[in-house]
């Protein structure tokens, strides 16, 4: 099943080209969590075959991710708070807890956005609290692009050097995911220690 999906995506991206990468990564980064693991590696493989540019693949992947994140951001900005105030009780979210979450994201939105873009299962939805908290859009775009950029570059290089060998690719993705979790954990610890030290000085 996975092999047929990968082959379909290789053919689709090959026909649609760079706009296809942008469109699929937009979906991956928005409410429709289309896995980037089956979008960028095939494009990286096509780059290794000389049919696409690796730099352009990475740029289109980042652009698509950013556009999808901006879509989520503005959706949450417009309807997010209203939705949770009205229906939050069904999701065990009170207005008080929502306000606390907003204050937290206003203080730590940059690192939260960057780290969130690197974690599986979170990267698609980290834009929502950013929108609800009205995080500065330029800061949001910067840290979204940085986090998405790391992820896209990793996927593109895996596809470029491993190709369409799904078994080796899956093993590499598993190792990369563990490495990113450790990397993000280290960033959070360092950030928390520096934030605590800063508060003590002030």
JSON list of N, CA and C in Angstrom, two decimals, residues 45-81:
[
{"chain": "A", "resi": 45, "resn": "UNK", "atom": "N", "xyz": [14.09, 12.31, -4.31]},
{"chain": "A", "resi": 45, "resn": "UNK", "atom": "CA", "xyz": [14.51, 11.22, -5.21]},
{"chain": "A", "resi": 45, "resn": "UNK", "atom": "C", "xyz": [14.53, 11.71, -6.65]},
{"chain": "A", "resi": 46, "resn": "UNK", "atom": "N", "xyz": [13.51, 12.45, -7.07]},
{"chain": "A", "resi": 46, "resn": "UNK", "atom": "CA", "xyz": [13.47, 13.00, -8.42]},
{"chain": "A", "resi": 46, "resn": "UNK", "atom": "C", "xyz": [14.62, 13.98, -8.64]},
{"chain": "A", "resi": 47, "resn": "UNK", "atom": "N", "xyz": [15.00, 14.71, -7.59]},
{"chain": "A", "resi": 47, "resn": "UNK", "atom": "CA", "xyz": [16.15, 15.61, -7.69]},
{"chain": "A", "resi": 47, "resn": "UNK", "atom": "C", "xyz": [17.43, 14.82, -7.91]},
{"chain": "A", "resi": 48, "resn": "UNK", "atom": "N", "xyz": [17.55, 13.68, -7.23]},
{"chain": "A", "resi": 48, "resn": "UNK", "atom": "CA", "xyz": [18.74, 12.83, -7.41]},
{"chain": "A", "resi": 48, "resn": "UNK", "atom": "C", "xyz": [18.78, 12.27, -8.83]},
{"chain": "A", "resi": 49, "resn": "UNK", "atom": "N", "xyz": [17.61, 12.07, -9.44]},
{"chain": "A", "resi": 49, "resn": "UNK", "atom": "CA", "xyz": [17.53, 11.57, -10.81]},
{"chain": "A", "resi": 49, "resn": "UNK", "atom": "C", "xyz": [17.77, 12.68, -11.83]},
{"chain": "A", "resi": 50, "resn": "UNK", "atom": "N", "xyz": [17.92, 13.90, -11.35]},
{"chain": "A", "resi": 50, "resn": "UNK", "atom": "CA", "xyz": [18.16, 15.02, -12.26]},
{"chain": "A", "resi": 50, "resn": "UNK", "atom": "C", "xyz": [16.91, 15.60, -12.87]},
{"chain": "A", "resi": 51, "resn": "UNK", "atom": "N", "xyz": [15.74, 15.20, -12.34]},
{"chain": "A", "resi": 51, "resn": "UNK", "atom": "CA", "xyz": [14.47, 15.66, -12.90]},
{"chain": "A", "resi": 51, "resn": "UNK", "atom": "C", "xyz": [13.93, 16.90, -12.18]},
{"chain": "A", "resi": 52, "resn": "UNK", "atom": "N", "xyz": [14.49, 17.20, -11.02]},
{"chain": "A", "resi": 52, "resn": "UNK", "atom": "CA", "xyz": [14.10, 18.39, -10.28]},
{"chain": "A", "resi": 52, "resn": "UNK", "atom": "C", "xyz": [15.35, 18.98, -9.63]},
{"chain": "A", "resi": 53, "resn": "UNK", "atom": "N", "xyz": [15.23, 20.20, -9.14]},
{"chain": "A", "resi": 53, "resn": "UNK", "atom": "CA", "xyz": [16.33, 20.84, -8.41]},
{"chain": "A", "resi": 53, "resn": "UNK", "atom": "C", "xyz": [16.12, 20.63, -6.91]},
{"chain": "A", "resi": 54, "resn": "UNK", "atom": "N", "xyz": [17.16, 20.16, -6.24]},
{"chain": "A", "resi": 54, "resn": "UNK", "atom": "CA", "xyz": [17.05, 19.90, -4.81]},
{"chain": "A", "resi": 54, "resn": "UNK", "atom": "C", "xyz": [16.76, 21.20, -4.04]},
{"chain": "A", "resi": 55, "resn": "UNK", "atom": "N", "xyz": [17.41, 22.28, -4.43]},
{"chain": "A", "resi": 55, "resn": "UNK", "atom": "CA", "xyz": [17.19, 23.58, -3.77]},
{"chain": "A", "resi": 55, "resn": "UNK", "atom": "C", "xyz": [15.74, 24.03, -3.97]},
{"chain": "A", "resi": 56, "resn": "UNK", "atom": "N", "xyz": [15.23, 23.86, -5.18]},
{"chain": "A", "resi": 56, "resn": "UNK", "atom": "CA", "xyz": [13.86, 24.26, -5.46]},
{"chain": "A", "resi": 56, "resn": "UNK", "atom": "C", "xyz": [12.86, 23.39, -4.71]},
{"chain": "A", "resi": 57, "resn": "UNK", "atom": "N", "xyz": [13.16, 22.10, -4.59]},
{"chain": "A", "resi": 57, "resn": "UNK", "atom": "CA", "xyz": [12.30, 21.19, -3.82]},
{"chain": "A", "resi": 57, "resn": "UNK", "atom": "C", "xyz": [12.20, 21.66, -2.38]},
{"chain": "A", "resi": 58, "resn": "UNK", "atom": "N", "xyz": [13.35, 21.99, -1.78]},
{"chain": "A", "resi": 58, "resn": "UNK", "atom": "CA", "xyz": [13.37, 22.46, -0.39]},
{"chain": "A", "resi": 58, "resn": "UNK", "atom": "C", "xyz": [12.62, 23.77, -0.26]},
{"chain": "A", "resi": 59, "resn": "UNK", "atom": "N", "xyz": [12.85, 24.70, -1.19]},
{"chain": "A", "resi": 59, "resn": "UNK", "atom": "CA", "xyz": [12.19, 26.00, -1.13]},
{"chain": "A", "resi": 59, "resn": "UNK", "atom": "C", "xyz": [10.67, 25.86, -1.26]},
{"chain": "A", "resi": 60, "resn": "UNK", "atom": "N", "xyz": [10.23, 25.00, -2.17]},
{"chain": "A", "resi": 60, "resn": "UNK", "atom": "CA", "xyz": [8.79, 24.80, -2.36]},
{"chain": "A", "resi": 60, "resn": "UNK", "atom": "C", "xyz": [8.18, 24.10, -1.15]},
{"chain": "A", "resi": 61, "resn": "UNK", "atom": "N", "xyz": [8.93, 23.17, -0.56]},
{"chain": "A", "resi": 61, "resn": "UNK", "atom": "CA", "xyz": [8.44, 22.48, 0.63]},
{"chain": "A", "resi": 61, "resn": "UNK", "atom": "C", "xyz": [8.25, 23.45, 1.79]},
{"chain": "A", "resi": 62, "resn": "UNK", "atom": "N", "xyz": [9.22, 24.33, 1.99]},
{"chain": "A", "resi": 62, "resn": "UNK", "atom": "CA", "xyz": [9.11, 25.33, 3.07]},
{"chain": "A", "resi": 62, "resn": "UNK", "atom": "C", "xyz": [7.97, 26.30, 2.79]},
{"chain": "A", "resi": 63, "resn": "UNK", "atom": "N", "xyz": [7.85, 26.74, 1.53]},
{"chain": "A", "resi": 63, "resn": "UNK", "atom": "CA", "xyz": [6.80, 27.68, 1.17]},
{"chain": "A", "resi": 63, "resn": "UNK", "atom": "C", "xyz": [5.41, 27.07, 1.40]},
{"chain": "A", "resi": 64, "resn": "UNK", "atom": "N", "xyz": [5.24, 25.82, 0.97]},
{"chain": "A", "resi": 64, "resn": "UNK", "atom": "CA", "xyz": [3.95, 25.16, 1.17]},
{"chain": "A", "resi": 64, "resn": "UNK", "atom": "C", "xyz": [3.63, 25.00, 2.65]},
{"chain": "A", "resi": 65, "resn": "UNK", "atom": "N", "xyz": [4.63, 24.64, 3.45]},
{"chain": "A", "resi": 65, "resn": "UNK", "atom": "CA", "xyz": [4.44, 24.51, 4.89]},
{"chain": "A", "resi": 65, "resn": "UNK", "atom": "C", "xyz": [4.04, 25.83, 5.52]},
{"chain": "A", "resi": 66, "resn": "UNK", "atom": "N", "xyz": [4.72, 26.90, 5.11]},
{"chain": "A", "resi": 66, "resn": "UNK", "atom": "CA", "xyz": [4.44, 28.22, 5.66]},
{"chain": "A", "resi": 66, "resn": "UNK", "atom": "C", "xyz": [3.03, 28.68, 5.29]},
{"chain": "A", "resi": 67, "resn": "UNK", "atom": "N", "xyz": [2.63, 28.47, 4.04]},
{"chain": "A", "resi": 67, "resn": "UNK", "atom": "CA", "xyz": [1.30, 28.88, 3.60]},
{"chain": "A", "resi": 67, "resn": "UNK", "atom": "C", "xyz": [0.21, 28.14, 4.36]},
{"chain": "A", "resi": 68, "resn": "UNK", "atom": "N", "xyz": [0.40, 26.83, 4.56]},
{"chain": "A", "resi": 68, "resn": "UNK", "atom": "CA", "xyz": [-0.57, 26.06, 5.34]},
{"chain": "A", "resi": 68, "resn": "UNK", "atom": "C", "xyz": [-0.64, 26.52, 6.78]},
{"chain": "A", "resi": 69, "resn": "UNK", "atom": "N", "xyz": [0.52, 26.85, 7.35]},
{"chain": "A", "resi": 69, "resn": "UNK", "atom": "CA", "xyz": [0.55, 27.33, 8.72]},
{"chain": "A", "resi": 69, "resn": "UNK", "atom": "C", "xyz": [-0.14, 28.69, 8.84]},
{"chain": "A", "resi": 70, "resn": "UNK", "atom": "N", "xyz": [0.07, 29.55, 7.86]},
{"chain": "A", "resi": 70, "resn": "UNK", "atom": "CA", "xyz": [-0.58, 30.87, 7.88]},
{"chain": "A", "resi": 70, "resn": "UNK", "atom": "C", "xyz": [-2.10, 30.72, 7.76]},
{"chain": "A", "resi": 71, "resn": "UNK", "atom": "N", "xyz": [-2.53, 29.77, 6.97]},
{"chain": "A", "resi": 71, "resn": "UNK", "atom": "CA", "xyz": [-3.96, 29.48, 6.85]},
{"chain": "A", "resi": 71, "resn": "UNK", "atom": "C", "xyz": [-4.54, 29.12, 8.22]},
{"chain": "A", "resi": 72, "resn": "UNK", "atom": "N", "xyz": [-3.87, 28.20, 8.92]},
{"chain": "A", "resi": 72, "resn": "UNK", "atom": "CA", "xyz": [-4.32, 27.81, 10.26]},
{"chain": "A", "resi": 72, "resn": "UNK", "atom": "C", "xyz": [-4.28, 28.99, 11.23]},
{"chain": "A", "resi": 73, "resn": "UNK", "atom": "N", "xyz": [-3.23, 29.78, 11.12]},
{"chain": "A", "resi": 73, "resn": "UNK", "atom": "CA", "xyz": [-3.05, 30.93, 12.01]},
{"chain": "A", "resi": 73, "resn": "UNK", "atom": "C", "xyz": [-4.23, 31.89, 11.90]},
{"chain": "A", "resi": 74, "resn": "UNK", "atom": "N", "xyz": [-4.58, 32.27, 10.68]},
{"chain": "A", "resi": 74, "resn": "UNK", "atom": "CA", "xyz": [-5.66, 33.24, 10.50]},
{"chain": "A", "resi": 74, "resn": "UNK", "atom": "C", "xyz": [-7.03, 32.63, 10.78]},
{"chain": "A", "resi": 75, "resn": "UNK", "atom": "N", "xyz": [-7.17, 31.34, 10.54]},
{"chain": "A", "resi": 75, "resn": "UNK", "atom": "CA", "xyz": [-8.41, 30.67, 10.90]},
{"chain": "A", "resi": 75, "resn": "UNK", "atom": "C", "xyz": [-8.62, 30.75, 12.41]},
{"chain": "A", "resi": 76, "resn": "UNK", "atom": "N", "xyz": [-7.56, 30.43, 13.16]},
{"chain": "A", "resi": 76, "resn": "UNK", "atom": "CA", "xyz": [-7.64, 30.48, 14.62]},
{"chain": "A", "resi": 76, "resn": "UNK", "atom": "C", "xyz": [-7.81, 31.92, 15.11]},
{"chain": "A", "resi": 77, "resn": "UNK", "atom": "N", "xyz": [-7.16, 32.85, 14.43]},
{"chain": "A", "resi": 77, "resn": "UNK", "atom": "CA", "xyz": [-7.25, 34.26, 14.80]},
{"chain": "A", "resi": 77, "resn": "UNK", "atom": "C", "xyz": [-8.69, 34.77, 14.69]},
{"chain": "A", "resi": 78, "resn": "UNK", "atom": "N", "xyz": [-9.39, 34.32, 13.66]},
{"chain": "A", "resi": 78, "resn": "UNK", "atom": "CA", "xyz": [-10.74, 34.81, 13.39]},
{"chain": "A", "resi": 78, "resn": "UNK", "atom": "C", "xyz": [-11.81, 34.10, 14.23]},
{"chain": "A", "resi": 79, "resn": "UNK", "atom": "N", "xyz": [-11.69, 32.77, 14.37]},
{"chain": "A", "resi": 79, "resn": "UNK", "atom": "CA", "xyz": [-12.78, 32.02, 15.01]},
{"chain": "A", "resi": 79, "resn": "UNK", "atom": "C", "xyz": [-12.35, 31.20, 16.22]},
{"chain": "A", "resi": 80, "resn": "UNK", "atom": "N", "xyz": [-11.04, 31.11, 16.46]},
{"chain": "A", "resi": 80, "resn": "UNK", "atom": "CA", "xyz": [-10.54, 30.22, 17.50]},
{"chain": "A", "resi": 80, "resn": "UNK", "atom": "C", "xyz": [-11.06, 30.53, 18.88]},
{"chain": "A", "resi": 81, "resn": "UNK", "atom": "N", "xyz": [-10.91, 31.77, 19.32]},
{"chain": "A", "resi": 81, "resn": "UNK", "atom": "CA", "xyz": [-11.32, 32.12, 20.68]},
{"chain": "A", "resi": 81, "resn": "UNK", "atom": "C", "xyz": [-12.83, 32.01, 20.86]}
]
